Amino acid sequence: MSTTLERPALATPRKVTPAKDSRTLLKSQVRTGWALLAPALLHSGVFIVIPVIAVLVLSLTDYSFGDTWAWVGFGNYADLFRDVDFQASLWHTVLYAIVVIPISMAIALAVAVGLNQKIRGLTFFRTAYYIPTVTATVAVATIWLWIYNPGSGLANGFLSLFGFAPNRWLADPATALPSLMVVGIWQGLGTKVIIYLAALQTVSRDLLESADLDGAGRWQKFANVTWPAIGPVQFFVLITSIVGTFQVFDLVYVMTQGGPGSETRVLVMDIYQNAFQDLKLGYASAETVIMMIVIALFIGVGRLLQKADAND
Amino acid sequence: MRRGVGLTLLAAALSVVVSSCGNGVIDKSTDGVPPAEATGTLRVLLPSFPPSTKGKEEFQKVVDDFHKTYPKMKVEPDFATYKNLNEKMSTSIAAGIPYDVMVTGVGWVQPFASKNIFEDLGKYGVTPDVIKEKSTPALIPAVTYDKKLYAYPLIADARAVALRKSAFREAGLDPDKPPTSLAEIKVAAEKLTKRDKDGNITRSGFDLASATGFRQSFVTFLASTGTPLYVGGEPNFDNKAGLDTLLWIKSMINNVQPYGQTNAAQQPLVLTGEAAMGIVNGGVDCSADGIGQKNCDDLKFFRFNSGKEIEYVGGDLASIGSRSRHKDAAWAFIQTLTQPTTLDAIAKLNKKVPAYKDASNSPQAKSNPLSQFVADGLVYAVNENEVPSNWLEMRGNFDIQLTQAVLGQKDPAKVLHNLAGQSR
């Protein structure tokens, strides 16, 4: 009996002690959490938060690398909306995004579906599609400059086989931007294909087999099983594509410098020109703020489309 | 206790970040210190020496000469190009480590002087009379802002016109009577242009040297009518002369030369035979390593003259950074750079002519007929003249908007009016 009486007495303090330990553990866990987070927070603070604040502040000034500067309020923003180069750059960027994003996503998905089959040379094809992504844009652009060369380029050489007259591709205002879009689509394919491929391999085999048993065709299986299953990945690809296409710069810088005239001038090119060629850093900062807002709007639209798709 | 250690570590990390981003790389000022005792790093930005082995060797000779006066100063060169000059300067200012010596071109001095980025060289005894006596007087407007001099010329980048004698004879034209006015050039160029059966131009009649923009060619053609682009910082092109010039360029493009025509070597097309006539820069290599003596003998050089004989002259202009902590050393370095032997070497490296008084007798002028021709023609020098302080912005505006006018995307008169309105 005595032993039975003693056990509960011992049990109570034991229950209390772990509770004290868990509180202590929780605090140390919190500290460890903050310690582990600190590098990332420091990095974000130094390289994201401070620059964003700096850009916002600079956008309200006329700073141009000189000794003096002044607050101009929203003057830079007002000037931007009257600036034909900015308007052209914004339009070209939006157009570039609208064309390149859906086409590259569609092609990448089709290629990924193809590469998800058991076909010969699968490793070769996967590598081949990914090579443009790991190749430096300057190298890619240089090769495409040769392809588009009006005199000795591959594009005109190929078209001449079918009797087409030579085109001046990058020198013609009508074809310069579409020519860049083709390169943009081609270059961005690899990353998207790899992501889609990974997503396709996570689609439930059980669901696909069930669809087979129900007599669903290939298209029905894709539309009703595969497509919904890769929804989150679609959204990820969409967001990264929006950000990527809005930040297109190196391709344009190497291939056309924004020309002919301003036919291929894009937002980042215009920001670069204003900041580092014309030395109007305040003005370029205002342009950067507008670019961030436009990207946010596009991502917002992407989210809405994604939600609508998920509800369907 | 642990929290204290954590905070100390965080503070230490922050101090490392801050100190590495801060002024740790900035030297103490050496101004007023005897040259033999001055220590620090002289940062030099210049497009005058190509980053080739030969270019670096020639630059090292300048450094060696400079070290005779400043033996303990380190010289850190940045071999820029005109294309990335502005971004190098702006990023150096933003990073808080500005250059001590900056070599720029025509059109750069006024914008940078107005922002107080360049030092007034009057403090070092540089006056218009000094430049007239020792250098190229034609470049005085290019180095002047608010009646003060902010740069010293190193080399003159002079341009002329060349024709192919064989092409002229083939087209029934007399190469000894070159067309010099815009109207004459157009008539001759149309006769000289060769096309294939589909009408595509296979040899241009006239190379406007405007593959990347029409700014400099517009300035040149306009000046040949006796109309400078700017006078006292005010636009002088929104008028009949300006419009006629722009319409003339428009009538030439895709008529005697396809838009955007260039070659892989970025050489003037008349030198390679891809054009029968065209604008050339300040030198030609007639050796077997260059275009060869036979090709050289086939060339004749002349200047534009639509009322005024002119030669477009740009140049490399050396300035001292106003935020430099080694201004005395920077001036000593510029003095070393402007030694005649150094200028000869820079001129040879860049196929331009040295900007010293007797450029016609320089080794570069004697080395080839084109350099001799442009050196003799420095008295006819023209350029953008007295540009407004927002010229850096206007350069891009001219390139874009003139192209839009030439390609028929915008009304030429409106383009000129717009450009005049943007100049300030």
XYZ file of C-alpha atoms in Angstrom:
736
model
C 0.000 0.000 0.000
C 2.681 2.354 0.937
C 4.206 1.909 -2.451
C 0.905 2.682 -4.186
C 0.587 5.869 -2.126
C 4.101 6.977 -2.939
C 3.839 6.582 -6.690
C 1.275 9.311 -7.309
C 3.206 11.614 -5.010
C 6.255 11.059 -7.151
C 4.287 11.262 -10.344
C 3.050 14.814 -9.761
C 6.441 16.508 -9.498
C 7.618 14.468 -12.507
C 4.757 15.916 -14.561
C 5.661 19.429 -13.436
C 9.359 19.066 -14.141
C 8.928 18.187 -17.819
C 6.563 21.167 -18.182
C 9.278 23.474 -16.810
C 11.812 21.796 -19.125
C 9.573 22.248 -22.151
C 9.194 25.983 -21.456
C 12.960 26.252 -21.113
C 13.369 24.223 -24.272
C 10.900 26.436 -26.104
C 12.881 29.587 -25.252
C 16.117 28.008 -26.366
C 14.404 26.796 -29.509
C 13.195 30.318 -30.167
C 16.702 31.661 -29.680
C 18.134 28.977 -31.950
C 15.461 29.768 -34.490
C 16.370 33.456 -34.454
C 20.055 32.636 -34.584
C 19.507 30.428 -37.602
C 17.300 33.046 -39.191
C 19.714 35.886 -38.494
C 21.972 35.406 -41.549
C 18.961 35.255 -43.839
C 17.370 38.274 -42.145
C 20.629 40.187 -42.314
C 20.982 39.281 -45.970
C 17.388 40.299 -46.717
C 17.788 43.504 -44.751
C 21.024 44.539 -46.420
C 20.286 43.386 -49.942
C 16.498 43.704 -50.226
C 14.886 45.951 -47.606
C 17.531 48.695 -47.548
C 17.844 48.891 -51.375
C 14.043 48.994 -51.748
C 13.830 51.825 -49.212
C 16.751 53.561 -50.933
C 15.041 53.270 -54.308
C 11.804 54.673 -52.891
C 13.646 57.618 -51.333
C 15.827 58.235 -54.393
C 12.758 58.220 -56.623
C 11.630 61.382 -54.862
C 14.899 63.205 -55.593
C 16.758 64.524 -58.635
C 20.010 62.804 -57.582
C 22.396 62.487 -60.523
C 25.741 61.509 -58.930
C 26.668 65.164 -58.461
C 27.370 67.041 -55.245
C 23.903 68.501 -54.947
C 20.423 67.058 -55.076
C 16.909 68.179 -54.212
C 13.585 66.679 -53.252
C 11.257 66.712 -56.243
C 8.305 64.913 -54.678
C 6.447 62.950 -57.336
C 8.009 65.028 -60.115
C 9.957 62.074 -61.504
C 6.759 60.020 -61.705
C 4.934 62.844 -63.466
C 7.829 63.193 -65.944
C 7.864 59.442 -66.570
C 4.280 59.424 -67.748
C 5.183 62.090 -70.327
C 8.386 60.288 -71.378
C 7.898 58.575 -74.738
C 10.952 56.361 -74.216
C 9.524 55.096 -70.932
C 6.129 54.507 -72.521
C 7.741 52.616 -75.403
C 9.891 50.582 -72.994
C 6.921 49.694 -70.807
C 4.865 48.661 -73.826
C 7.680 46.565 -75.299
C 8.249 44.838 -71.953
C 4.574 44.057 -71.459
C 4.314 42.826 -75.051
C 7.458 40.714 -74.592
C 6.003 39.189 -71.411
C 2.561 38.567 -72.908
C 4.032 36.750 -75.908
C 6.998 34.968 -74.333
C 5.389 33.671 -71.112
C 2.439 31.671 -72.496
C 4.310 30.402 -75.555
C 7.357 29.302 -73.588
C 5.183 27.685 -70.893
C 3.130 25.812 -73.480
C 6.188 24.587 -75.391
C 7.975 23.651 -72.165
C 4.978 21.655 -70.940
C 4.671 19.856 -74.281
C 8.384 19.029 -74.255
C 8.210 17.887 -70.626
C 5.275 15.605 -71.419
C 7.332 14.162 -74.279
C 10.382 13.690 -72.078
C 8.224 12.034 -69.425
C 7.641 9.090 -71.762
C 9.892 6.078 -71.964
C 11.716 7.004 -75.164
C 15.216 6.378 -76.472
C 17.902 8.975 -75.758
C 15.921 10.514 -72.911
C 19.036 11.702 -71.070
C 20.376 13.310 -74.230
C 17.157 15.219 -74.865
C 16.883 16.361 -71.248
C 20.467 17.644 -71.362
C 19.974 19.259 -74.763
C 16.925 21.197 -73.582
C 18.713 22.389 -70.464
C 21.950 23.540 -72.153
C 20.593 26.973 -73.256
C 19.720 27.714 -69.626
C 23.220 27.113 -68.315
C 24.860 28.932 -71.225
C 25.803 32.569 -70.613
C 23.326 34.949 -72.213
C 26.144 36.836 -73.914
C 27.210 33.624 -75.652
C 23.612 32.803 -76.558
C 23.084 36.317 -77.907
C 26.277 36.180 -79.944
C 25.200 32.940 -81.607
C 21.774 34.365 -82.353
C 23.373 37.520 -83.769
C 25.013 35.287 -86.329
C 21.760 33.391 -86.956
C 20.016 36.722 -87.616
C 22.869 38.182 -89.695
C 21.146 39.493 -92.848
C 24.066 38.572 -95.103
C 25.421 35.269 -93.902
C 23.044 34.189 -91.130
C 21.412 30.812 -90.713
C 17.869 32.237 -90.603
C 18.041 33.833 -94.043
C 20.012 30.874 -95.398
C 17.289 28.489 -94.246
C 14.438 30.636 -95.538
C 16.157 31.077 -98.893
C 15.759 27.308 -99.431
C 12.035 27.973 -99.663
C 12.441 31.017 -101.876
C 11.935 33.685 -99.196
C 13.684 37.050 -99.623
C 16.355 37.873 -97.020
C 15.098 39.628 -93.911
C 17.007 42.191 -91.877
C 15.657 40.685 -88.618
C 17.218 42.838 -85.884
C 17.696 45.888 -88.124
C 14.064 45.992 -89.227
C 11.712 47.778 -86.803
C 8.933 45.318 -87.655
C 10.887 42.148 -86.893
C 13.398 43.225 -84.226
C 11.232 42.612 -81.143
C 9.692 39.354 -82.434
C 13.233 38.146 -83.203
C 14.237 38.801 -79.596
C 11.100 37.041 -78.377
C 12.128 33.897 -80.245
C 15.497 33.921 -78.473
C 13.802 34.581 -75.118
C 11.427 31.651 -75.597
C 14.247 29.342 -76.640
C 16.558 30.362 -73.827
C 13.987 30.011 -71.054
C 12.768 26.606 -72.152
C 15.265 24.461 -70.224
C 14.369 25.564 -66.703
C 10.654 25.295 -67.338
C 11.009 21.835 -68.878
C 12.941 20.557 -65.851
C 10.369 21.953 -63.409
C 7.444 20.554 -65.399
C 9.196 17.222 -65.712
C 9.648 17.007 -61.951
C 5.979 17.916 -61.474
C 4.776 15.359 -64.007
C 6.644 12.634 -62.168
C 4.718 13.420 -58.990
C 1.296 12.937 -60.599
C -0.433 10.061 -58.847
C -0.098 6.787 -60.763
C -3.207 5.543 -58.963
C -5.288 8.366 -60.381
C -3.920 7.805 -63.865
C -4.644 4.088 -63.635
C -8.137 4.812 -62.355
C -8.695 7.100 -65.305
C -7.449 4.320 -67.585
C -9.904 1.894 -65.999
C -12.689 4.430 -66.514
C -11.795 4.461 -70.208
C -10.401 8.009 -70.303
C -8.424 8.987 -73.403
C -4.971 10.678 -73.343
C -6.382 14.173 -73.574
C -9.011 13.466 -70.902
C -6.327 12.087 -68.579
C -4.160 15.143 -69.190
C -7.005 17.627 -68.714
C -8.611 15.986 -65.690
C -5.701 14.372 -63.851
C -2.337 15.781 -64.905
C -3.326 19.444 -65.361
C -4.934 19.861 -61.909
C -2.072 17.959 -60.281
C 0.588 20.287 -61.649
C -1.406 23.423 -60.813
C 0.907 24.724 -58.056
C 3.916 24.170 -60.292
C 2.203 26.070 -63.113
C 1.815 28.995 -60.737
C 5.473 28.823 -59.730
C 6.583 28.743 -63.388
C 4.241 31.623 -64.168
C 5.601 33.814 -61.365
C 9.252 33.136 -62.183
C 8.512 33.720 -65.877
C 6.841 37.067 -65.157
C 9.774 38.229 -63.070
C 12.263 36.881 -65.630
C 10.648 38.477 -68.669
C 10.211 41.825 -66.942
C 13.885 41.779 -66.055
C 15.079 40.976 -69.581
C 18.144 43.092 -70.233
C 21.338 41.269 -71.189
C 19.775 39.769 -74.302
C 18.627 43.188 -75.515
C 21.861 44.874 -74.479
C 24.014 42.500 -76.495
C 21.754 41.996 -79.502
C 20.151 45.363 -80.280
C 21.015 47.960 -77.631
C 17.308 48.772 -77.702
C 17.290 49.628 -81.413
C 16.491 50.164 -84.194
C 15.312 53.487 -82.825
C 13.671 52.347 -79.612
C 11.872 49.333 -81.077
C 13.400 46.823 -78.655
C 13.972 49.124 -75.705
C 12.662 47.383 -72.585
C 12.144 48.635 -69.049
C 15.397 47.470 -67.493
C 17.298 48.778 -70.520
C 15.617 52.162 -70.043
C 16.406 52.107 -66.317
C 20.026 51.242 -67.071
C 20.222 53.984 -69.700
C 18.758 56.601 -67.377
C 20.823 55.569 -64.351
C 24.227 54.728 -65.749
C 24.419 56.446 -69.133
C 22.369 59.598 -68.555
C 23.285 59.625 -64.809
C 19.671 60.343 -63.734
C 19.555 58.040 -60.734
C 16.487 59.643 -59.130
C 14.532 59.320 -62.350
C 15.687 55.729 -62.887
C 14.649 54.897 -59.308
C 11.119 56.135 -59.993
C 11.078 53.925 -63.069
C 12.193 50.968 -60.936
C 9.350 51.572 -58.489
C 6.868 51.556 -61.361
C 8.400 48.340 -62.672
C 7.964 46.708 -59.261
C 4.307 47.781 -59.225
C 3.710 46.422 -62.734
C 5.329 43.089 -61.825
C 3.153 42.930 -58.696
C 0.061 43.597 -60.827
C 0.998 40.830 -63.245
C 1.598 38.419 -60.368
C -1.756 39.437 -58.901
C -3.470 38.663 -62.204
C -1.593 35.352 -62.299
C -2.892 34.502 -58.808
C -6.454 35.307 -59.804
C -6.186 33.117 -62.900
C -4.700 30.345 -60.798
C -7.530 30.562 -58.265
C -10.140 30.557 -61.016
C -8.460 27.521 -62.556
C -8.377 25.725 -59.197
C -12.089 26.464 -58.561
C -12.989 25.003 -61.955
C 25.035 35.895 -20.799
C 24.208 33.896 -23.953
C 22.159 36.808 -25.235
C 25.124 39.080 -24.604
C 27.388 36.796 -26.620
C 24.823 36.627 -29.423
C 24.494 40.396 -29.575
C 28.259 40.815 -29.534
C 28.580 38.389 -32.444
C 25.823 40.205 -34.342
C 27.479 43.565 -33.706
C 30.815 42.169 -34.867
C 29.242 40.790 -38.037
C 27.557 44.117 -38.716
C 30.758 46.036 -38.152
C 32.545 43.772 -40.645
C 29.791 44.413 -43.205
C 29.758 48.149 -42.545
C 33.523 48.513 -42.607
C 33.826 46.547 -45.833
C 31.136 48.741 -47.409
C 32.500 51.936 -45.957
C 35.492 54.127 -46.462
C 38.170 51.610 -45.623
C 39.491 51.684 -49.185
C 39.767 55.481 -49.361
C 43.325 56.802 -49.061
C 44.446 59.745 -46.989
C 44.909 62.885 -49.069
C 48.375 63.330 -50.563
C 47.772 66.891 -51.724
C 50.497 69.084 -50.318
C 52.652 66.064 -49.471
C 56.074 66.032 -51.208
C 55.751 63.693 -54.255
C 58.589 61.472 -53.083
C 56.728 60.774 -49.831
C 53.178 60.493 -51.164
C 51.614 57.074 -50.783
C 48.277 55.707 -51.912
C 46.524 54.464 -55.025
C 45.873 56.648 -58.049
C 42.791 55.318 -59.814
C 42.824 56.027 -63.528
C 39.903 55.512 -65.897
C 40.797 55.750 -69.549
C 39.645 54.436 -72.920
C 42.902 55.548 -74.527
C 44.820 52.315 -74.041
C 43.258 49.132 -75.405
C 43.421 46.295 -72.847
C 45.714 44.322 -75.165
C 49.274 43.309 -74.317
C 50.584 46.186 -76.434
C 48.185 48.655 -74.798
C 49.181 47.518 -71.319
C 52.879 47.744 -72.187
C 52.473 51.332 -73.360
C 50.484 52.211 -70.256
C 53.183 50.699 -68.062
C 55.706 53.089 -69.659
C 53.513 55.998 -68.520
C 53.337 54.527 -65.028
C 57.111 54.075 -64.957
C 57.580 57.731 -65.944
C 55.076 58.827 -63.304
C 56.931 56.809 -60.658
C 60.023 58.908 -61.269
C 58.104 61.724 -59.545
C 55.760 59.726 -57.324
C 57.742 56.565 -56.522
C 55.474 55.348 -53.740
C 52.106 55.884 -55.425
C 50.374 52.834 -56.839
C 48.549 53.335 -60.158
C 45.378 51.332 -60.705
C 44.191 51.552 -64.333
C 40.705 50.820 -65.597
C 40.879 50.306 -69.354
C 37.339 51.332 -70.245
C 35.676 51.837 -73.598
C 33.537 54.787 -74.606
C 30.574 52.458 -74.374
C 30.979 51.748 -70.662
C 32.650 54.976 -69.578
C 29.572 56.480 -67.941
C 28.627 53.377 -66.004
C 32.196 53.058 -64.726
C 32.132 56.653 -63.517
C 28.651 56.528 -62.018
C 29.245 53.261 -60.186
C 32.575 54.518 -58.833
C 30.857 57.619 -57.467
C 28.006 55.566 -56.010
C 30.525 53.181 -54.424
C 32.374 56.107 -52.842
C 35.677 55.366 -54.594
C 35.776 57.874 -57.471
C 38.556 57.909 -60.035
C 41.424 60.368 -59.685
C 42.071 60.709 -63.413
C 39.259 60.321 -65.923
C 39.688 60.379 -69.679
C 36.484 61.121 -71.547
C 35.466 62.452 -74.953
C 33.847 65.431 -76.603
C 30.469 66.081 -74.986
C 31.370 64.601 -71.609
C 33.154 67.528 -69.997
C 30.259 69.980 -69.674
C 27.787 67.547 -68.051
C 30.380 66.294 -65.561
C 31.769 69.752 -64.852
C 28.241 71.019 -64.201
C 27.788 68.230 -61.635
C 31.086 69.203 -60.023
C 32.592 65.805 -60.819
C 35.601 67.263 -62.684
C 38.166 69.650 -61.223
C 38.834 73.085 -62.743
C 42.275 72.752 -64.358
C 42.821 76.503 -64.087
C 44.354 75.731 -60.685
C 47.133 73.895 -62.513
C 47.769 76.679 -64.985
C 45.709 75.280 -67.865
C 44.249 78.173 -69.866
C 42.915 78.485 -73.420
C 46.237 80.084 -74.342
C 48.143 77.063 -73.022
C 45.998 74.727 -75.113
C 46.385 76.963 -78.173
C 50.134 76.964 -77.702
C 50.710 73.313 -76.856
C 47.652 71.324 -77.909
C 44.738 71.309 -80.368
C 42.878 74.649 -80.296
C 39.866 73.046 -82.006
C 39.184 71.115 -78.797
C 39.025 74.184 -76.535
C 35.177 74.405 -76.665
C 35.014 70.685 -75.857
C 37.001 71.133 -72.620
C 35.366 74.393 -71.524
C 32.438 74.829 -69.165
C 31.358 78.140 -67.704
C 34.522 79.771 -69.094
C 36.754 77.342 -67.161
C 38.811 74.451 -68.527
C 38.123 71.018 -67.104
C 40.163 68.715 -69.348
C 43.385 68.492 -71.322
C 43.327 66.950 -74.836
C 45.337 63.781 -75.423
C 44.452 62.698 -78.946
C 42.209 64.019 -81.698
C 39.689 61.640 -83.248
C 39.349 63.248 -86.654
C 37.108 61.933 -89.445
C 37.325 62.527 -93.176
C 35.636 61.131 -96.288
C 37.238 58.579 -98.578
C 36.417 57.334 -102.053
C 37.508 54.327 -104.067
C 39.154 55.596 -107.252
C 38.433 52.337 -109.106
C 34.739 52.502 -108.216
C 34.549 56.108 -109.375
C 36.143 55.305 -112.722
C 33.877 52.269 -113.132
C 30.831 54.511 -112.590
C 32.134 57.141 -115.032
C 33.010 59.629 -112.283
C 36.246 61.563 -111.901
C 38.019 60.575 -108.661
C 40.116 63.726 -108.850
C 36.969 65.829 -108.485
C 35.333 64.311 -105.416
C 31.786 65.352 -104.550
C 31.929 67.434 -101.381
C 28.464 68.941 -100.921
C 25.568 66.842 -99.668
C 23.732 67.223 -102.995
C 26.790 66.151 -105.023
C 27.479 63.220 -102.718
C 23.938 61.920 -103.137
C 24.128 62.041 -106.940
C 27.497 60.276 -106.977
C 26.449 57.718 -104.340
C 23.400 56.704 -106.348
C 25.615 56.058 -109.360
C 28.095 54.110 -107.241
C 25.542 51.860 -105.529
C 25.496 48.301 -106.814
C 22.491 45.991 -106.505
C 21.705 42.358 -107.245
C 18.900 41.244 -109.562
C 16.400 41.469 -106.683
C 17.361 45.067 -105.986
C 19.302 44.356 -102.783
C 22.311 46.606 -102.269
C 25.521 44.634 -102.708
C 27.905 47.609 -102.533
C 26.909 50.805 -100.808
C 27.397 54.049 -102.686
C 28.116 55.951 -99.490
C 28.800 54.741 -95.949
C 27.284 57.143 -93.427
C 29.076 55.297 -90.586
C 25.835 55.316 -88.619
C 25.135 51.676 -87.835
C 24.469 52.448 -84.175
C 22.946 55.911 -84.553
C 22.920 59.029 -86.692
C 24.045 61.561 -84.067
C 27.641 62.096 -85.142
C 26.889 61.939 -88.865
C 24.052 64.452 -88.406
C 26.438 66.772 -86.536
C 28.996 66.405 -89.331
C 26.612 66.935 -92.239
C 24.909 69.853 -90.497
C 28.237 71.521 -89.707
C 29.241 71.221 -93.368
C 26.383 73.618 -94.148
C 27.952 76.110 -91.746
C 25.484 75.306 -88.950
C 26.914 74.158 -85.602
C 24.659 71.834 -83.572
C 24.702 74.054 -80.473
C 25.755 77.627 -79.883
C 26.427 78.570 -76.288
C 24.510 75.525 -75.079
C 21.429 76.506 -77.114
C 20.105 74.217 -79.890
C 20.846 75.389 -83.409
C 19.341 72.541 -85.435
C 15.574 73.105 -85.237
C 15.663 75.096 -88.458
C 15.750 74.688 -92.238
C 19.404 73.601 -92.274
C 18.672 70.932 -89.663
C 15.601 69.651 -91.452
C 17.309 69.589 -94.857
C 20.196 67.636 -93.354
C 17.924 65.096 -91.694
C 15.861 64.677 -94.855
C 19.095 64.166 -96.799
C 20.140 61.354 -94.429
C 16.667 59.836 -94.788
C 16.982 59.957 -98.579
C 20.312 58.105 -98.401
C 19.368 55.232 -96.082
C 18.095 52.158 -97.914
C 18.776 54.092 -101.133
C 22.577 54.051 -101.247
C 23.207 52.118 -98.017
C 21.077 49.596 -96.113
C 20.131 50.698 -92.611
C 22.408 49.255 -89.935
C 25.136 48.110 -92.331
C 28.391 47.290 -90.588
C 31.074 44.635 -90.783
C 32.399 42.234 -88.180
C 35.663 44.150 -87.806
C 33.741 47.423 -87.268
C 35.944 48.965 -89.968
C 34.841 51.818 -92.234
C 33.161 50.108 -95.167
C 35.028 52.078 -97.804
C 38.321 50.664 -96.506
C 37.109 47.095 -96.959
C 35.523 47.788 -100.353
C 31.972 47.242 -99.068
C 31.227 50.880 -99.924
C 32.500 53.005 -102.792
C 32.672 56.144 -100.676
C 32.136 56.976 -97.040
C 33.198 58.416 -93.715
C 36.532 57.181 -92.350
C 38.254 57.710 -89.018
C 41.757 58.996 -88.420
C 44.076 56.302 -89.676
C 44.562 53.368 -92.020
C 47.036 50.522 -91.886
C 48.452 50.188 -95.411
C 50.715 47.272 -94.522
C 50.023 43.653 -95.369
C 48.599 43.276 -91.842
C 46.081 46.005 -92.634
C 44.251 46.645 -95.894
C 47.447 46.440 -98.007
C 49.217 49.034 -100.159
C 47.112 48.292 -103.264
C 43.899 49.100 -101.436
C 45.504 52.165 -99.875
C 46.533 53.456 -103.301
C 42.928 53.087 -104.458
C 41.735 55.546 -101.790
C 41.383 59.300 -102.058
C 40.516 61.451 -99.054
C 38.516 64.646 -98.946
C 36.333 66.740 -96.616
C 32.660 67.647 -96.572
C 31.858 71.111 -97.862
C 28.245 72.188 -98.287
C 29.202 75.802 -97.810
C 31.895 75.233 -95.194
C 34.831 72.841 -95.388
C 34.797 70.779 -92.214
C 36.325 67.786 -90.490
C 34.572 66.175 -87.512
C 37.008 66.034 -84.597
C 36.380 64.240 -81.326
C 39.105 63.356 -78.898
C 40.330 61.859 -75.654
C 40.289 64.482 -72.892
C 41.942 63.967 -69.502
C 40.352 65.368 -66.332
C 40.941 65.255 -62.589
C 38.140 63.954 -60.378
C 36.916 66.663 -58.012
C 36.609 64.087 -55.209
C 40.142 62.805 -55.704
C 42.384 62.732 -52.647
C 45.426 62.803 -54.911
C 44.754 65.835 -57.117
C 48.407 66.882 -57.310
C 49.437 63.354 -58.240
C 46.558 63.185 -60.738
C 47.822 66.350 -62.436
C 51.349 64.917 -62.480
C 49.936 61.796 -64.115
C 48.148 63.887 -66.777
C 51.403 65.723 -67.434
C 53.086 62.363 -67.968
C 50.267 61.288 -70.263
C 50.675 64.428 -72.370
C 54.367 63.928 -73.095
C 54.719 63.891 -76.918
C 56.137 60.360 -76.951
C 53.183 59.105 -74.921
C 50.693 60.908 -77.159
C 52.389 59.368 -80.207
C 51.978 55.917 -78.677
C 48.315 56.521 -77.804
C 47.661 57.882 -81.304
C 49.232 54.813 -82.893
C 47.282 52.423 -80.684
C 43.986 54.110 -81.578
C 44.694 55.128 -85.193
C 44.073 58.736 -84.223
C 46.320 61.790 -84.207
C 48.151 63.193 -81.188
C 46.624 66.382 -79.821
C 49.812 68.412 -79.765
C 50.603 71.559 -81.639
C 52.356 70.118 -84.681
C 50.277 66.991 -85.230
C 50.972 67.127 -88.994
C 54.590 66.240 -88.328
C 53.834 63.520 -85.804
C 55.060 59.956 -86.408
C 51.415 58.847 -86.673
C 50.664 61.408 -89.407
C 53.778 60.331 -91.291
C 52.864 56.655 -90.983
C 49.827 56.655 -93.284
C 48.077 58.962 -95.757
C 44.782 59.144 -93.876
C 46.330 60.268 -90.582
C 48.353 62.833 -92.513
C 45.194 64.096 -94.224
C 43.153 64.466 -91.018
C 46.095 65.971 -89.104
C 46.464 68.604 -91.817
C 42.737 69.231 -91.597
C 42.495 69.918 -87.858
C 42.042 73.592 -88.714
C 38.659 72.636 -90.190
C 37.590 70.917 -86.968
C 33.946 70.846 -85.929
C 32.018 68.815 -83.370
C 28.917 69.121 -81.232
C 30.352 72.479 -80.148
C 29.074 74.059 -76.918
C 26.708 71.342 -75.719
C 24.048 71.814 -73.015
C 24.667 70.342 -69.571
C 22.216 67.478 -70.202
C 24.202 66.328 -73.234
C 24.750 62.836 -71.803
C 20.989 62.358 -71.926
C 20.744 64.079 -75.314
C 23.292 61.750 -76.924
C 20.902 58.833 -76.495
C 17.907 60.940 -77.444
C 19.594 61.990 -80.701
C 20.516 58.414 -81.579
C 17.007 57.095 -80.993
C 14.947 59.915 -82.418
C 17.049 60.571 -85.520
C 16.813 56.848 -86.300
C 13.036 56.998 -85.911
C 12.929 59.926 -88.338
C 15.240 58.247 -90.840
C 13.230 55.003 -90.744
C 10.010 56.933 -91.316
C 8.540 56.213 -87.890
C 8.409 59.866 -86.880
C 8.095 63.180 -88.666
C 11.630 64.649 -89.087
C 10.528 68.223 -88.323
C 8.790 67.112 -85.122
C 11.846 65.076 -84.101
C 14.138 68.095 -84.415
C 11.659 70.285 -82.569
C 11.402 67.705 -79.811
C 15.181 67.350 -79.497
C 15.559 71.119 -79.288
C 12.963 71.183 -76.513
C 14.751 68.433 -74.589
C 18.120 70.251 -74.697
C 18.651 72.232 -71.501
